[in-house]
Coordinates of C-alpha atoms in Angstrom, one line a residue:
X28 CA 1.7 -36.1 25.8
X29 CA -0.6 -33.7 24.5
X30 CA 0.0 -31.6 21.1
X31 CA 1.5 -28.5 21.6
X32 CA -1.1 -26.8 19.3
X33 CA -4.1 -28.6 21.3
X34 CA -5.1 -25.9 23.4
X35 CA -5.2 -23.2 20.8
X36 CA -7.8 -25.2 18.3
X37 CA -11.0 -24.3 20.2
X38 CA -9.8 -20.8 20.0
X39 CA -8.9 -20.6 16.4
X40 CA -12.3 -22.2 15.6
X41 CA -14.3 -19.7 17.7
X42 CA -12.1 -16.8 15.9
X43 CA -13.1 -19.2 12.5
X44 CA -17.4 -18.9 13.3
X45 CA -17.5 -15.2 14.6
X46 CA -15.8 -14.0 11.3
X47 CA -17.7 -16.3 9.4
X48 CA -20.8 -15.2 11.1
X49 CA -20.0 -11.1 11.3
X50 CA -18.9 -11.1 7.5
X51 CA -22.1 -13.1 6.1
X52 CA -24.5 -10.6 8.7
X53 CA -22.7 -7.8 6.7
X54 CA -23.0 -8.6 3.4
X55 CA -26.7 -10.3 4.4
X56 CA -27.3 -6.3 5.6
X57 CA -26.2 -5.1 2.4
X58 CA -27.7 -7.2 0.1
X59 CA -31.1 -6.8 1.4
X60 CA -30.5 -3.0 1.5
X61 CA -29.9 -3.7 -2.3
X62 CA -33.2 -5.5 -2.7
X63 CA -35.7 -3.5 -0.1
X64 CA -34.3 0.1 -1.6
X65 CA -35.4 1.9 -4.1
X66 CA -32.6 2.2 -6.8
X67 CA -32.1 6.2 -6.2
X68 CA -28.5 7.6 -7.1
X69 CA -27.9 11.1 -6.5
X70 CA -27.3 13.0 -9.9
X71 CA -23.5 14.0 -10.6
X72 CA -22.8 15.6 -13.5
X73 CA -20.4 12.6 -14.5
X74 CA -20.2 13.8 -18.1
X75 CA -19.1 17.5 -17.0
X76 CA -16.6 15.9 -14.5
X77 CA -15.3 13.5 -17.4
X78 CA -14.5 15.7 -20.2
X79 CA -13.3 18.3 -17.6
X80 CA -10.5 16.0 -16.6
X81 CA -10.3 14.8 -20.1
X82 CA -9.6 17.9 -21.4
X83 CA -7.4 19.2 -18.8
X84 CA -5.4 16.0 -19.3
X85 CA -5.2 16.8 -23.3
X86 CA -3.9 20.6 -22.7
X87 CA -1.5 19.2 -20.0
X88 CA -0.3 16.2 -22.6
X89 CA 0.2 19.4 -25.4
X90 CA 1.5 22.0 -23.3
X91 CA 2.8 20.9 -20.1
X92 CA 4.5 17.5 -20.2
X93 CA 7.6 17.8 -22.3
X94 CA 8.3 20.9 -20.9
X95 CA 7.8 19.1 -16.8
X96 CA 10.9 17.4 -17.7
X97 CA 12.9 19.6 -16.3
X98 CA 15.7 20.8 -13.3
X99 CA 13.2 22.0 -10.7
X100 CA 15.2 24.1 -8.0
X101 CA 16.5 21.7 -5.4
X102 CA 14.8 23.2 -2.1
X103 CA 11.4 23.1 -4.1
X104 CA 12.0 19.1 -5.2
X105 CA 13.3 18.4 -1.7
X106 CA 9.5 19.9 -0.3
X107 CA 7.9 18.0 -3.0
X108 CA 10.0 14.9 -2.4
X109 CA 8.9 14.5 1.9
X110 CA 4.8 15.2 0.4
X111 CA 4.7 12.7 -1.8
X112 CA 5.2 9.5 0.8
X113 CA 1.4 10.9 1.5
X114 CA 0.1 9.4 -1.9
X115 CA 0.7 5.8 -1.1
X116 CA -2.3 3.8 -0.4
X117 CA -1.3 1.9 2.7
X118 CA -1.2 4.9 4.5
X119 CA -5.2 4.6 4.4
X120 CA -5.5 1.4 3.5
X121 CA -3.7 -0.6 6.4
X122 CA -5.4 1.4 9.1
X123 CA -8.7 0.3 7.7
X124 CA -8.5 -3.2 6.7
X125 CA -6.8 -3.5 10.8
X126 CA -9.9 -1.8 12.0
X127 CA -12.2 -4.3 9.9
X128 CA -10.4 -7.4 11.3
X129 CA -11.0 -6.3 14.9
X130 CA -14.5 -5.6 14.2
X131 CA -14.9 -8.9 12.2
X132 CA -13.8 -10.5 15.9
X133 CA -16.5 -8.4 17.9
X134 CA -19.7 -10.1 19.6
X135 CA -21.4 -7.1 18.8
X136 CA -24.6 -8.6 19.9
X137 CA -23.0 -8.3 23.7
X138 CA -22.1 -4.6 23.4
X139 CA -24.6 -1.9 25.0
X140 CA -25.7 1.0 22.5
X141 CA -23.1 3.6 23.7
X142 CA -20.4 0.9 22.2
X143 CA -22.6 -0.5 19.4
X144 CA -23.0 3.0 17.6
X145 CA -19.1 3.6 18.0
X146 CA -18.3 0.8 16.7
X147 CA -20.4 0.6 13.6
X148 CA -19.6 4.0 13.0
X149 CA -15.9 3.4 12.6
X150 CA -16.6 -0.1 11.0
X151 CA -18.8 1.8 8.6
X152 CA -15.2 4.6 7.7
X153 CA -13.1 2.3 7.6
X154 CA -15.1 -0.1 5.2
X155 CA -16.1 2.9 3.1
X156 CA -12.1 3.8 2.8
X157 CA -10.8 0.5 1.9
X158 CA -13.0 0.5 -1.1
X159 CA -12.9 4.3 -2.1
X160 CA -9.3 4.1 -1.9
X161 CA -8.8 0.5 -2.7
X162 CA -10.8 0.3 -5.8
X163 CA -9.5 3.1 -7.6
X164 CA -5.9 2.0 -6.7
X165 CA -6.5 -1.5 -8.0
X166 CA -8.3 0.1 -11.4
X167 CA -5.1 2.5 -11.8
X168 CA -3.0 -0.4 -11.7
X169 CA -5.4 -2.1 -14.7
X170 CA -4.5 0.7 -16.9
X171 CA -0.8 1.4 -16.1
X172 CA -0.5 -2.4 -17.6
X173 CA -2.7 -1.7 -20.5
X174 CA -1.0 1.7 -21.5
X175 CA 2.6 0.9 -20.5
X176 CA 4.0 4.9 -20.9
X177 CA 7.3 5.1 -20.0
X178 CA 8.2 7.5 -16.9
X179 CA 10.0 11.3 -17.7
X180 CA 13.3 9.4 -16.8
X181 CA 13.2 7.5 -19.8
X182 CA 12.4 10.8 -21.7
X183 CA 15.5 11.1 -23.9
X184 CA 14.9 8.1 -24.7
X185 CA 11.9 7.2 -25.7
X186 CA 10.1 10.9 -25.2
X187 CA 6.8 12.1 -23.8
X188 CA 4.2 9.8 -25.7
X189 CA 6.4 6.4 -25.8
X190 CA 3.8 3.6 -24.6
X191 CA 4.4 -0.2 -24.5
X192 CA 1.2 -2.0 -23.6
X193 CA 1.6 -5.1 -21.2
X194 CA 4.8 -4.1 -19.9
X195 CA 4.5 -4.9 -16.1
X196 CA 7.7 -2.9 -15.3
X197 CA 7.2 0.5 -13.1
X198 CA 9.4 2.2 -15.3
X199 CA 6.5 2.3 -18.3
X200 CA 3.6 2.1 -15.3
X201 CA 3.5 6.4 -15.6
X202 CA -0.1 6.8 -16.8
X203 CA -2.2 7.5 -15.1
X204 CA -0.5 8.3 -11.7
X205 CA -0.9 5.9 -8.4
X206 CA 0.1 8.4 -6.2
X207 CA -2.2 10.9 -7.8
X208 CA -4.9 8.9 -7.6
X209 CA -4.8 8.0 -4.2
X210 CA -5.0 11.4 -3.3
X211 CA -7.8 11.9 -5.5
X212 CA -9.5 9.4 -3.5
X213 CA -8.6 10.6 0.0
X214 CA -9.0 14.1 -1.0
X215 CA -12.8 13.2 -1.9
X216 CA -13.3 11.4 1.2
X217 CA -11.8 14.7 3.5
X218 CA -14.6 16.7 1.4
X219 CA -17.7 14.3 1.7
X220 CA -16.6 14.0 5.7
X221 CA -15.5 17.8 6.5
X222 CA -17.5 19.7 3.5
X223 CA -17.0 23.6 4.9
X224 CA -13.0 22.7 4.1
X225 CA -13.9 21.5 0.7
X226 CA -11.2 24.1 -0.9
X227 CA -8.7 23.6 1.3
X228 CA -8.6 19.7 1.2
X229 CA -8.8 20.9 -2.9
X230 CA -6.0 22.7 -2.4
X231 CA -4.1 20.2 -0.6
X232 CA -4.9 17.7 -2.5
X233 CA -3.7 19.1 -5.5
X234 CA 0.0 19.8 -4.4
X235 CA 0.1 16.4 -3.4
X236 CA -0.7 15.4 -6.6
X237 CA 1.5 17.7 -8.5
X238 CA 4.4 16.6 -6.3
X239 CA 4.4 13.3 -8.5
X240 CA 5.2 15.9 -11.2
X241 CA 8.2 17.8 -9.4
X242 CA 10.1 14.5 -8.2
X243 CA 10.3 13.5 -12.2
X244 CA 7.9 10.3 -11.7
X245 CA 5.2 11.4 -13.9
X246 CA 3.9 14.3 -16.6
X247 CA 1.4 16.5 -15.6
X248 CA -1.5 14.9 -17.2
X249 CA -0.6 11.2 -15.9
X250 CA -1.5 13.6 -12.4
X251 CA -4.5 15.1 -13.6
X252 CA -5.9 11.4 -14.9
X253 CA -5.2 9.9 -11.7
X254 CA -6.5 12.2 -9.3
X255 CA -9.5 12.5 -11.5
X256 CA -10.0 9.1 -11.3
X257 CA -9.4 8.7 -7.6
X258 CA -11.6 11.3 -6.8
X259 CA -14.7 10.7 -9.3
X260 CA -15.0 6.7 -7.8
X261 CA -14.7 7.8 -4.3
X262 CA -17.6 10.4 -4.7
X263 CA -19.2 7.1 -6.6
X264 CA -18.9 5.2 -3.7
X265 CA -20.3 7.7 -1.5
X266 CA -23.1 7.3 -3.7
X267 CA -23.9 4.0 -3.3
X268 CA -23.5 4.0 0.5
X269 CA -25.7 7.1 0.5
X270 CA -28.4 4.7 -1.7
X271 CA -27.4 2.1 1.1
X272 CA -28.2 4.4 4.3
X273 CA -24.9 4.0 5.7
X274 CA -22.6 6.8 6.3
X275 CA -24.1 9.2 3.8
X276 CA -27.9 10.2 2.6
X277 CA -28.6 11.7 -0.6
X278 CA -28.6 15.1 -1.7
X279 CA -30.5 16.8 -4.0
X280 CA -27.5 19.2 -5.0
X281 CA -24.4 18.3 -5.3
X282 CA -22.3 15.9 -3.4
X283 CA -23.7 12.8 -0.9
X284 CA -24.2 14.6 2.8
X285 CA -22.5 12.8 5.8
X286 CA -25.6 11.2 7.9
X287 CA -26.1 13.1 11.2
X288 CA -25.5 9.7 13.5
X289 CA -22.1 9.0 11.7
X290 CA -20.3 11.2 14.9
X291 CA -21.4 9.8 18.1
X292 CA -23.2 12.8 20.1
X293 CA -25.7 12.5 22.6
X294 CA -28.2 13.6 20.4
X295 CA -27.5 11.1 17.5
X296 CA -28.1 7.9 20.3
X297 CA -31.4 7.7 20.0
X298 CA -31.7 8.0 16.3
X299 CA -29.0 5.2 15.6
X300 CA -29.2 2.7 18.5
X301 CA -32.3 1.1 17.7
X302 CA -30.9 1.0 13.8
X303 CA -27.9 -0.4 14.3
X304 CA -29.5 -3.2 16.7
X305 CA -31.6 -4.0 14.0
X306 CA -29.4 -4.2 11.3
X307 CA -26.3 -6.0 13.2
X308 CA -27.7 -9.8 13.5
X309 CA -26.5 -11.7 16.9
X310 CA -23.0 -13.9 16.2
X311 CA -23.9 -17.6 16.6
X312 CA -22.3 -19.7 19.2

């Protein structure tokens, strides 16, 4: 009698050798990119951008967090309270790792151009926001074990500026703020992709971020840290992609520009179809 598990080990190890192959032609791509490219990085004004937030944070920390702690009125809490499920990362971050598994399980050396461009397009997003929001989130995390502030719950307690380093208990995980620094991150990412709405994904962004403020789970200047954070490392990343060729291209002035090809049009076939078959290797059988 045969196993009942027989028939599905020839798939399984098909599944094994097209990841295998797709995932070392990616980072094959990418690593050669490093080598081949000159190492040109657009030029942010990181310093501006760091003291900015810095000092934002400071006034906030003076002037703004003991007094957050506070009765807000109950309809505006209960508006902040259904925005600020939006600053959780796997809102972002499950859609795109999905994405990259299917792709990892796609002979792309079988698809015709028309399909080949779409996909690497949306392979290319959804790579770019696992790590712009990914990376930040996993950093924030870092630091809210290192400084270990306790939340504005605890504030009669312990007060605004209580911090116990090493704690690993969300009550003292306040600084800087997850939430806030998610949004950061997806708030840079609507930007780079849709610039003419830069002020209104600003905008956005920042009630979002304050919400963390108005449903008593962090002081103002664990927000303004976090979505600084989030924000400045996305753009980062867009940076490095951009020194990369994929997604982005560099800019002279201000932020990374979104690569023409990135949205499949007519007009952007010919441009990307023969890049794309030439940076894609064939899956081995």
């Amino acid at each position: 009698m045969k196993d009942a598990g027989a028939p599905s080990g020839p798939l399984v190890q098909r599944m094994l050798a097209r990841s295998w192959a797709n995932t070392a032609g990616t980072f094959a791509v990418i690593g050669r990119r490093f080598r081949q490219r000159p190492a040109r990085y657009d030029r942010i004004f990181w310093l501006s951008w760091t003291l900015g937030c810095s000092l934002l944070a400071g006034l906030a920390a003076i002037f703004l967090d003991r007094a957050s702690v506070c009765n807000w009125p109950p309809a505006f809490k209960a508006v902040a309270e259904m925005s600020t499920p939006l600053g959780l990362g796997e809102w972002y971050l499950w859609p795109a790792a999905g994405w990259l598994l299917v792709a990892n399980q796609i002979d792309w050396s079988r698809l015709g151009r028309k399909q080949l461009m779409a996909v690497y397009n949306r392979t290319s997003v959804a790579l770019f926001v696992l790590v712009a929001v990914g990376l930040p989130g996993l950093l924030t995390i870092v630091l809210k074990i290192l400084i270990g502030r306790a939340r504005p719950a605890l504030y009669d307690e312990y007060g605004a500026f209580s911090f116990h380093a090493f704690t690993v208990k969300a009550i003292f995980a306040s600084f800087p703020s997850g939430h806030a620094t998610t949004i950061g991150s997806v708030t840079a990412i609507l930007v780079l992709f849709f610039p003419r709405g830069k002020y209104a994904f600003l905008l956005l962004g920042l009630w979002f971020a304050s919400t963390r403020i108005f449903v008593g789970a962090h002081y103002p200047s664990d927000t303004i840290v976090g979505f600084g954070l989030g924000f400045g490392l996305a753009v980062l990343a867009a940076i490095v992609c951009a020194r990369l060729g994929f997604l982005f291209r560099s800019n002279p002035i201000g932020l990374p520009r979104l690569r023409r090809t990135v949205w499949c049009t007519p007009k952007a076939e010919r441009t990307l179809g023969l890049q794309v078959a030439h940076n894609q290797p064939a899956v081995q059988h």
